CSV table of C-alpha atoms in Angstrom, one decimal:
chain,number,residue,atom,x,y,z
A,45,UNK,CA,-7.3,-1.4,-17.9
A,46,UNK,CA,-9.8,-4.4,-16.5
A,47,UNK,CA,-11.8,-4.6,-13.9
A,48,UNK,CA,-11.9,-7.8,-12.0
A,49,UNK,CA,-14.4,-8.6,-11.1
A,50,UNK,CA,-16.7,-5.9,-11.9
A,51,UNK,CA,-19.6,-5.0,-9.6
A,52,UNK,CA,-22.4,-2.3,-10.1
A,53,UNK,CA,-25.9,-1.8,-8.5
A,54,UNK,CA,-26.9,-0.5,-5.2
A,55,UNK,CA,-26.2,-3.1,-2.1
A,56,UNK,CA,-29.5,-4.1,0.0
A,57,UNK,CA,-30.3,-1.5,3.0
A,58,UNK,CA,-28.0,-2.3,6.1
A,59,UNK,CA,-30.4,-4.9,7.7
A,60,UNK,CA,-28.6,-5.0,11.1
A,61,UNK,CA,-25.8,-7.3,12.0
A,62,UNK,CA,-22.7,-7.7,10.6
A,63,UNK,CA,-22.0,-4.9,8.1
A,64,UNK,CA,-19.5,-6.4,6.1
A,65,UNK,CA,-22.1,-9.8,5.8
A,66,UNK,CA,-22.8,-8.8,2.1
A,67,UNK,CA,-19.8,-6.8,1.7
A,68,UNK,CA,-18.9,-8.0,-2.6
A,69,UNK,CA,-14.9,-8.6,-2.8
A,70,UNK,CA,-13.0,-10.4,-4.4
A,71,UNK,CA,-9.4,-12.2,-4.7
A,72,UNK,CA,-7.1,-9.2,-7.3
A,73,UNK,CA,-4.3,-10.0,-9.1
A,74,UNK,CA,-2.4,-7.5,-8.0
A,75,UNK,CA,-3.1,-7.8,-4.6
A,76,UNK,CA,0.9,-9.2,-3.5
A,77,UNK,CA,2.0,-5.7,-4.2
A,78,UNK,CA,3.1,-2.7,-1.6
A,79,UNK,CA,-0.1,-0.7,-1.0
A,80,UNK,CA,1.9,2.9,-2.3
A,81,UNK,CA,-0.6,4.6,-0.9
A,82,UNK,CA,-0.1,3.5,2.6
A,83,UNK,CA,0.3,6.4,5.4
A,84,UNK,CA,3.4,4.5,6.9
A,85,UNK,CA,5.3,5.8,3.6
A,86,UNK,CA,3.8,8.9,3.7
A,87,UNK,CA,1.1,9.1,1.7
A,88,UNK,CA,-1.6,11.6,1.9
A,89,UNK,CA,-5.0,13.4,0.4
A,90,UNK,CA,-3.5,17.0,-0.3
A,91,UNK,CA,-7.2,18.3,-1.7
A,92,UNK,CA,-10.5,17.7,-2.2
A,93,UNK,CA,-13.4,20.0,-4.2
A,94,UNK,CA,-16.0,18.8,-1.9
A,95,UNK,CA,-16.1,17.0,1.9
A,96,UNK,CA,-19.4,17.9,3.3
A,97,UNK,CA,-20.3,14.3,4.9
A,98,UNK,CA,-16.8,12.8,5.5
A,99,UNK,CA,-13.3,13.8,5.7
A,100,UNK,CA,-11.3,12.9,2.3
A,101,UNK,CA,-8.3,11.6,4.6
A,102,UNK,CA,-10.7,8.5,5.6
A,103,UNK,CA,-9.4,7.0,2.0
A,104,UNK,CA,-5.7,5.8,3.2
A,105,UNK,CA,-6.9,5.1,6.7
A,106,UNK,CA,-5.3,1.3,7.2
A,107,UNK,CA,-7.7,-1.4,7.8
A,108,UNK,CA,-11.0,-2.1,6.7
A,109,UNK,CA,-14.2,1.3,6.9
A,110,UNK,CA,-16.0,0.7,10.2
A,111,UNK,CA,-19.6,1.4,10.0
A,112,UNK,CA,-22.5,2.3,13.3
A,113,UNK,CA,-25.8,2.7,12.1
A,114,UNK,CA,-26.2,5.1,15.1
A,115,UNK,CA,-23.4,7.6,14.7
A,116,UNK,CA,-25.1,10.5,13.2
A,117,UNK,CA,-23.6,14.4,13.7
A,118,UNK,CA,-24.7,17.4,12.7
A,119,UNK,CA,-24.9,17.1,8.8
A,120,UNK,CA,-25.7,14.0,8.9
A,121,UNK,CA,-24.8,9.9,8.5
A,122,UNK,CA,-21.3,9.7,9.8
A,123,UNK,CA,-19.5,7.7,7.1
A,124,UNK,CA,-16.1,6.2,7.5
A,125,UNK,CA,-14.3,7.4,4.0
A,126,UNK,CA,-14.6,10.0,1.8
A,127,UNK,CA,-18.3,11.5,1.3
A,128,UNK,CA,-19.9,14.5,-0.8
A,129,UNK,CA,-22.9,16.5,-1.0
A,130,UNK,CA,-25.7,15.3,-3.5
A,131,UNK,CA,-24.6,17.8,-6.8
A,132,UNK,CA,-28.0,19.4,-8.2
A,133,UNK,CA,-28.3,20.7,-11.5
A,134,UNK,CA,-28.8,24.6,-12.5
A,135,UNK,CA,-32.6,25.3,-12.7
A,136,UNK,CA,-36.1,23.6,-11.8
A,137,UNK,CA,-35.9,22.7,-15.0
A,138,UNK,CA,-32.5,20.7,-15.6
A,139,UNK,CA,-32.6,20.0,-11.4
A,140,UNK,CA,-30.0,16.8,-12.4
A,141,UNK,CA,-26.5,17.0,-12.5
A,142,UNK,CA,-24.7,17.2,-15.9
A,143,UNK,CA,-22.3,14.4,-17.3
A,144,UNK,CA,-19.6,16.4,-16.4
A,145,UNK,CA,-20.2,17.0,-13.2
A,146,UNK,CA,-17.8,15.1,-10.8
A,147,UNK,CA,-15.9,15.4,-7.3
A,148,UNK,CA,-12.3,14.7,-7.2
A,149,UNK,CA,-9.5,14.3,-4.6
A,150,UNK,CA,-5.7,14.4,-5.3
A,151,UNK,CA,-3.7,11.7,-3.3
A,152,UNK,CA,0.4,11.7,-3.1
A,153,UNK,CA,1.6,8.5,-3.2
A,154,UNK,CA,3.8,8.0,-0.3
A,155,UNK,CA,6.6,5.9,-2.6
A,156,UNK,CA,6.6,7.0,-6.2
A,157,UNK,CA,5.9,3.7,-8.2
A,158,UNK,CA,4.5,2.1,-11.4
A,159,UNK,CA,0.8,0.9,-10.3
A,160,UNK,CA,-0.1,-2.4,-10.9
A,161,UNK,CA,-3.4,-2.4,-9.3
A,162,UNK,CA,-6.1,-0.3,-7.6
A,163,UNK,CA,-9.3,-1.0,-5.0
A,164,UNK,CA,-11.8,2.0,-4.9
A,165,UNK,CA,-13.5,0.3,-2.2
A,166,UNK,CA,-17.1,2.0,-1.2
A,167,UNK,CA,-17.8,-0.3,1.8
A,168,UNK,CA,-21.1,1.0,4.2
A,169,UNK,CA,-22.0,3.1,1.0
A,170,UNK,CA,-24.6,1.1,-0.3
A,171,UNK,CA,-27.4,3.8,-1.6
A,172,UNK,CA,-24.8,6.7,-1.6
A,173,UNK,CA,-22.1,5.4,-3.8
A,174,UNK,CA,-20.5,7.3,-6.7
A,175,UNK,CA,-22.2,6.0,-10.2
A,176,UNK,CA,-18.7,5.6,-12.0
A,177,UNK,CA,-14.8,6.6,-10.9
A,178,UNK,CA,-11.9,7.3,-13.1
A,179,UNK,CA,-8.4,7.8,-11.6
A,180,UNK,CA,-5.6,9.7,-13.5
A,181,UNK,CA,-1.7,9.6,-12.5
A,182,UNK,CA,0.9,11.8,-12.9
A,183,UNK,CA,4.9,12.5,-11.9
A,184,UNK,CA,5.6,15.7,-10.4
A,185,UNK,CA,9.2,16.2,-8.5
A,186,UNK,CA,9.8,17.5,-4.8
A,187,UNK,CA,6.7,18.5,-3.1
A,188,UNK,CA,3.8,19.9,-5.6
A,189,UNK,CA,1.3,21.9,-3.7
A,190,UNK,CA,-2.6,21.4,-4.9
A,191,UNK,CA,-2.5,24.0,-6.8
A,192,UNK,CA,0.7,23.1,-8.7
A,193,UNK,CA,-1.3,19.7,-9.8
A,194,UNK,CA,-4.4,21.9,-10.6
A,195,UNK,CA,-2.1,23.7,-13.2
A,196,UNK,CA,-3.0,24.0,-16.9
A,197,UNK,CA,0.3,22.7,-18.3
A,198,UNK,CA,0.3,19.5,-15.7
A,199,UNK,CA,-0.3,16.3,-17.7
A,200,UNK,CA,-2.4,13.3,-16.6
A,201,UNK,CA,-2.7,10.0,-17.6
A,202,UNK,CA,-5.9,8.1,-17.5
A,203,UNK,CA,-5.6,5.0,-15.3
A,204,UNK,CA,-8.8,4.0,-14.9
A,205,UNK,CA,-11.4,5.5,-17.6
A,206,UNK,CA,-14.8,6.3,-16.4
A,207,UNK,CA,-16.2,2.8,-15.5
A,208,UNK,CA,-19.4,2.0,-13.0
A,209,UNK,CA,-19.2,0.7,-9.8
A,210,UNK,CA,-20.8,-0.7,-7.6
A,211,UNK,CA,-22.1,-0.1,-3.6
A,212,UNK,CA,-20.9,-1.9,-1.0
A,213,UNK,CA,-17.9,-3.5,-2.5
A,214,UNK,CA,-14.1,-3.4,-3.7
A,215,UNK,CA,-14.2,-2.3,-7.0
A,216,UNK,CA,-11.0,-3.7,-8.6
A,217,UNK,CA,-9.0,-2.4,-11.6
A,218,UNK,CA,-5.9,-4.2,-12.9
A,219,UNK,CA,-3.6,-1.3,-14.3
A,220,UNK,CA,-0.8,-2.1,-17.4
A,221,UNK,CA,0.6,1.6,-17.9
A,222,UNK,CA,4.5,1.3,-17.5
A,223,UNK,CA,5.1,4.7,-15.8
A,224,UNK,CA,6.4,6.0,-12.6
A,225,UNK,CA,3.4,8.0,-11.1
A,226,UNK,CA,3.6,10.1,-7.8
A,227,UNK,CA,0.1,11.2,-7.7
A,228,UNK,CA,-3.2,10.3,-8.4
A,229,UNK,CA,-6.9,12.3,-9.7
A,230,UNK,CA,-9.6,10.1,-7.7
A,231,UNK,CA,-12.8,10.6,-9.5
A,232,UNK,CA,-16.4,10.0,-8.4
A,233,UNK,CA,-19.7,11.0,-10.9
A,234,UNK,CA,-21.1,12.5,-10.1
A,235,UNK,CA,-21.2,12.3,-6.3
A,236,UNK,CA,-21.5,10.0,-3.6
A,237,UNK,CA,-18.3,8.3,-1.1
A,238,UNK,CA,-15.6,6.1,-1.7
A,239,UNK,CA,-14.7,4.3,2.1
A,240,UNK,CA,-11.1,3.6,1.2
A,241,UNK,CA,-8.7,3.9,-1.9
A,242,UNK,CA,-5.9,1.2,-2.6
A,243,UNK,CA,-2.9,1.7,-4.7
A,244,UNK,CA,-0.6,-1.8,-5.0
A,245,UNK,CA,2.4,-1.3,-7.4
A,246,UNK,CA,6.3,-1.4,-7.0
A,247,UNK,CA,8.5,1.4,-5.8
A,248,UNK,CA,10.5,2.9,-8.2
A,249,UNK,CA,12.9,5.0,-5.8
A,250,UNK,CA,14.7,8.3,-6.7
A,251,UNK,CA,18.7,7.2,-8.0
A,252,UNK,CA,20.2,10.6,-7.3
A,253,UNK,CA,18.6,10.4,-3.6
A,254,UNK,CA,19.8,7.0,-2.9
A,255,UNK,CA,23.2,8.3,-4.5
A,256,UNK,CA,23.2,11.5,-1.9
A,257,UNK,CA,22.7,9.1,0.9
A,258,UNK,CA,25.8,6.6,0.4
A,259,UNK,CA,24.6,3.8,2.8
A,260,UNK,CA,20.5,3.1,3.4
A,261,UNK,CA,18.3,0.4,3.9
A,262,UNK,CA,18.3,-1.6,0.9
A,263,UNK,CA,15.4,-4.0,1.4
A,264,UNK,CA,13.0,-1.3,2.8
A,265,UNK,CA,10.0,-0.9,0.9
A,266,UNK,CA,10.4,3.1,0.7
A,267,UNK,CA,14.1,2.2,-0.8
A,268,UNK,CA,12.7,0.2,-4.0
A,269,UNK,CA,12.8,-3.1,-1.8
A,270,UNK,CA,9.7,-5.9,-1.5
A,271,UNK,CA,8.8,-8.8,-0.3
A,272,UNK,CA,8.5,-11.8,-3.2
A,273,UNK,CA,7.7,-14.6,-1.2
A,274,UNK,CA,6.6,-15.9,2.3
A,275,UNK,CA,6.3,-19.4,3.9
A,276,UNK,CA,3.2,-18.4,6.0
A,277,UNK,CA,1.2,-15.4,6.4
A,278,UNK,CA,-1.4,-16.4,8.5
A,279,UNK,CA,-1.7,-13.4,10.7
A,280,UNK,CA,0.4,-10.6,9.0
A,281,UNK,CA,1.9,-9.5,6.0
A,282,UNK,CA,5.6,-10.2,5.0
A,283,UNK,CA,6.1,-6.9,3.6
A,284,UNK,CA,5.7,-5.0,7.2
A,285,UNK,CA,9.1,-6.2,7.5
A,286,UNK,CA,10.3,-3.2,5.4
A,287,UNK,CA,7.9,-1.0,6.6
A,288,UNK,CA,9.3,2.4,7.2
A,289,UNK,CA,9.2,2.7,11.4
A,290,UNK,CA,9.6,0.6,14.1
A,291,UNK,CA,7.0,-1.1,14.9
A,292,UNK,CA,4.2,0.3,16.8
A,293,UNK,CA,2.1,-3.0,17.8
A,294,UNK,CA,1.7,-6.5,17.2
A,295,UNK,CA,0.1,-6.9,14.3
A,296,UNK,CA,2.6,-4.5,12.9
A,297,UNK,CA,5.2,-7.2,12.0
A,298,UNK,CA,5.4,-10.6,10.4
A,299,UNK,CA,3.7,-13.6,12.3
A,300,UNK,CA,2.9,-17.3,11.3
A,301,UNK,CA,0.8,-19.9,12.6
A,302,UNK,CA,2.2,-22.3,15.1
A,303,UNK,CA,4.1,-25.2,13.3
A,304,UNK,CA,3.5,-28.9,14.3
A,305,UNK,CA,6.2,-30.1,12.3
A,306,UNK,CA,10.4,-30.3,12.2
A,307,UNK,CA,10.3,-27.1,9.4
A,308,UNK,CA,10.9,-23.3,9.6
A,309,UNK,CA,9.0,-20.2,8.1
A,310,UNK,CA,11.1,-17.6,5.9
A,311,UNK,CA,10.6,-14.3,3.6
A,312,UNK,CA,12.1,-13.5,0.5
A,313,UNK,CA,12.9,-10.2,-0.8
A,314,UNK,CA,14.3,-8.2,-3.9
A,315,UNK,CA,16.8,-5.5,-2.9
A,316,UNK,CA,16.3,-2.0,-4.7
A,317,UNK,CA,19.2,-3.2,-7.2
A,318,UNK,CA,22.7,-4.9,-6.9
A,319,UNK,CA,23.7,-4.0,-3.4
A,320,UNK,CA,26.5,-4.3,-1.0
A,321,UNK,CA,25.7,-5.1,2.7
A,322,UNK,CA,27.2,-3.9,5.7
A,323,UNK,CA,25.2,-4.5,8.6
A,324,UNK,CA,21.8,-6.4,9.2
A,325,UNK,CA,19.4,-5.4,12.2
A,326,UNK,CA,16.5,-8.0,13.1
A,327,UNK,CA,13.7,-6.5,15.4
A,328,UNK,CA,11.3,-8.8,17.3
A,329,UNK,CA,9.6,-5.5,19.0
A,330,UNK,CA,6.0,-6.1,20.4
A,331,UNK,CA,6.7,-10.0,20.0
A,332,UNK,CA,6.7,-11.1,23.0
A,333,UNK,CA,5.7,-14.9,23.9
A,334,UNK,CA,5.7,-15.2,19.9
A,335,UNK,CA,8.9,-13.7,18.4
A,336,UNK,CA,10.7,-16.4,16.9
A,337,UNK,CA,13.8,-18.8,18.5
A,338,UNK,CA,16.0,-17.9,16.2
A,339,UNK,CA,17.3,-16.3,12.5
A,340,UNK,CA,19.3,-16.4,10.0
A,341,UNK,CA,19.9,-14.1,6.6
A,342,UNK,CA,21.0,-15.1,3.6
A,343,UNK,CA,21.9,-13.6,0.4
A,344,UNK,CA,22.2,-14.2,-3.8
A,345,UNK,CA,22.8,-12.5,-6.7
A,346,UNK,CA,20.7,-12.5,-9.5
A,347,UNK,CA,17.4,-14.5,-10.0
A,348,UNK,CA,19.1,-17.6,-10.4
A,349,UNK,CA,22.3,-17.5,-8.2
A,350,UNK,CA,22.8,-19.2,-5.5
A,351,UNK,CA,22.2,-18.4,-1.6
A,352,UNK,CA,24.6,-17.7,0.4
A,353,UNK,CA,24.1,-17.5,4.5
A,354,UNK,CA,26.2,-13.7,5.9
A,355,UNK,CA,24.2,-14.4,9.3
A,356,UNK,CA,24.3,-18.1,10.6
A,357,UNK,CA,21.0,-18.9,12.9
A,358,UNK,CA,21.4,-17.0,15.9
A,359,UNK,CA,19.7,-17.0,18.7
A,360,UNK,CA,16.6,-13.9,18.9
A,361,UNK,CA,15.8,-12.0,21.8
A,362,UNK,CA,11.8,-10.7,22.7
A,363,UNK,CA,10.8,-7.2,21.9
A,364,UNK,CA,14.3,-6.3,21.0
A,365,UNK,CA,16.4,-4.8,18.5
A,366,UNK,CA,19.4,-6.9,17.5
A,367,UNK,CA,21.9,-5.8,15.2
A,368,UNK,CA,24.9,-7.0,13.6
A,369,UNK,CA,27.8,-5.9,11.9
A,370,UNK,CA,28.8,-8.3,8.8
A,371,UNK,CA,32.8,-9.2,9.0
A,372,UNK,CA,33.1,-8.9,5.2
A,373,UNK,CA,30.5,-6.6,3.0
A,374,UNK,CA,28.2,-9.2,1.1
A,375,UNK,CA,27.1,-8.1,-2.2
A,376,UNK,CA,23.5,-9.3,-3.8
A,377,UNK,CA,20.2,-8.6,-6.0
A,378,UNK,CA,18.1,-10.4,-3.1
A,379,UNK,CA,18.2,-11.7,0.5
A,380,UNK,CA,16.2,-14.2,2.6
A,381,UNK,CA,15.6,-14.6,6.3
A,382,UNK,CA,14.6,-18.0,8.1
A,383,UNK,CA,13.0,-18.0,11.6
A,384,UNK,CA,13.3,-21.0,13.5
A,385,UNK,CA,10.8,-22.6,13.9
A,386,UNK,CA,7.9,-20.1,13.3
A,387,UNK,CA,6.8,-17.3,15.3
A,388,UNK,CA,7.8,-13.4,14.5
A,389,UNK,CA,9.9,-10.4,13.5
A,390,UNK,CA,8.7,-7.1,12.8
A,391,UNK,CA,11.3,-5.4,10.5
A,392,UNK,CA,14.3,-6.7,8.5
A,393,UNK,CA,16.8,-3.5,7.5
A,394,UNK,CA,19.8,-4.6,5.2
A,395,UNK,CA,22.5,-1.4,5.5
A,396,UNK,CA,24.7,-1.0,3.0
A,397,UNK,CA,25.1,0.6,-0.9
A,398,UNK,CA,24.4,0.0,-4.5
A,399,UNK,CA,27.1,-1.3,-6.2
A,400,UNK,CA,28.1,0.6,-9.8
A,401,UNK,CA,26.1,-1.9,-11.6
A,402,UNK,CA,23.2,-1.7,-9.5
A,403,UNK,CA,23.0,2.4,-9.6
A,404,UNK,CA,23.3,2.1,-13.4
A,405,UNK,CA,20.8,-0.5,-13.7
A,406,UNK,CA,18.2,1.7,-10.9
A,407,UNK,CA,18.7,5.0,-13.0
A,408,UNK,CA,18.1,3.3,-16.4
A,409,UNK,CA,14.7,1.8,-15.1
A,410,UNK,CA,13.5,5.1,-13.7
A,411,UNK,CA,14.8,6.8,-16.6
A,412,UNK,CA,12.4,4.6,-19.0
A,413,UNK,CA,9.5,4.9,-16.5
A,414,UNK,CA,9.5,9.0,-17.1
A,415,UNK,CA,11.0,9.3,-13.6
């Protein structure tokens, strides 16, 4: 485990203004991978010992904390994340809180995954701010209730060891354990709130669920898919694109800045394994005057093969669902999609299967992760 950067320390009072002014961030390695613990997959904060001041499910609440210096309610500051009640010690004379004392929340990953990365972000909490976090991981299967991850005989992994943080900022730890987890411990000592939690890694999907359902999106991000690499992402991330969903708004999809020259804008993705592709659907929904001209997919197999176009550049519609039926399956370890010129989609889905080699290659890696 590192932490890059590390930051520790109170931030100054709130001095009016912007609140995110002094705000200490910073640019994380890991930052190009699928936030697992994004409420679009279905992630979630099953339990918490302790909520007094804000609700736990404020930590996978997209976008950055909000903060009014004027919202106040009957217990107090209104925070935007997860906040506790100071912890006290036992008598006048010990009045401080031991060095075990600590709150915790459980989080369920909404796409089991190896984590590569993780932001404990305590933005707006400048005086109120945990004095150290540690996160454990574990792998449960089906649906574990809190008190099925509370049992004795359930074994965590440290993730993050005790380590100080600081106020006001994204505390950033770079993760190396090669496991598949599906939830996480969230830590604070020995009190305080956390605004936001952030889990980057790569989905490592279920084999025998993929094998029960035959034919799914093989590019979506729930599926094992991601996106490798974009031309432009000046106003959204390539990776809604596999977003489970339609989109629901505009910023919800993939959308570059205008181009002033004779090129295009693309994405590239990595399939959930070796794959056979049926049928393609390309939806421009909410893009409107900005949706792009036109498409095309392409595909190759392996990391070094060569790409080969199964959908030639076809003209795109505005806020509309287009789909396509391939005249021969097209079989591939990653695809690519070019908009012409620039502009927007705002979800890719590849249909299709995993070929033999590609379900023996998907159970052996979640096999050797402990899946």
């Amino acid at each position: 485990m590192t932490a890059i950067p590390s930051f520790t320390g109170d931030a100054n009072p709130y001095g009016g203004g912007d609140p995110y002014a002094d705000y200490r961030t910073a640019d994380f390695p890991f930052a190009q991978y699928a936030n697992l613990a994004d409420r679009r997959l279905g992630a979630g904060v099953v339990a918490a010992n302790d909520e007094f001041f804000a609700e736990r499910e404020n930590l996978l609440v997209p976008g950055p904390a909000e903060f009014d210096p004027e919202h106040f309610g009957h217990k107090g500051k209104i925070m935007d994340g997860w906040e506790t009640r100071r912890r006290r010690g036992a008598s006048a004379e010990h009045p401080w809180p031991t060095p075990e004392d600590h709150d915790w929340a459980l989080v369920r990953l909404g796409a089991p995954g190896v984590i590569r990365g993780i932001v404990v972000d305590t933005a707006h909490f400048r005086g109120n701010y945990p004095q150290a976090v540690s996160v454990e991981g574990t792998s449960l299967p089906g649906s574990p209730s809190p008190e099925d991850l509370l049992a004795d005989d359930v074994k965590w992994t440290s993730l993050v060891p005790r380590t100080p943080v600081g106020g006001h900022a994204a505390n950033g730890f770079a993760i190396a354990t090669e496991q598949r987890f599906t939830h996480l411990r969230v830590n604070q000592h020995p009190d305080g709130g956390i605004a936001r939690l952030r889990v980057h890694g790569e989905v490592v999907p279920d084999p025998v669920w993929l094998a029960a359902l035959g034919t799914f999106d093989v590019v979506a991000l729930e599926n094992g898919g991601s996106a490798e690499d974009a031309s432009n992402l000046f106003y959204s991330p390539a990776s809604n694109t596999i977003q489970p969903g339609r989109s629901r708004k505009m910023d919800d999809g993939w959308e570059t800045r205008r181009r002033r020259d004779r090129g295009n804008d693309w994405i590239s993705y990595r399939l959930a394994a070796q794959s056979l592709i049926r049928a393609i659907e390309i939806d421009t929904a909410y893009l409107k005057g900005n949706s792009a001209g036109w498409a095309s997919v392409s595909v190759r197999d392996g990391d070094d093969g060569d790409w080969t176009e199964i959908l030639p550049r076809t003209r795109l519609q505005p806020d509309t669902n287009h789909r396509f039926v391939l005249p021969a399956p097209a079989v591939g370890t990653h695809a690519r999609v070019d908009i012409y010129p620039d502009g927007g989609i705002s979800r890719l889905r590849l249909f299709g299967s995993l070929t033999d080699q590609g379900a023996t290659t998907l159970a052996a890696r979640h096999q050797e992760l402990g899946g």
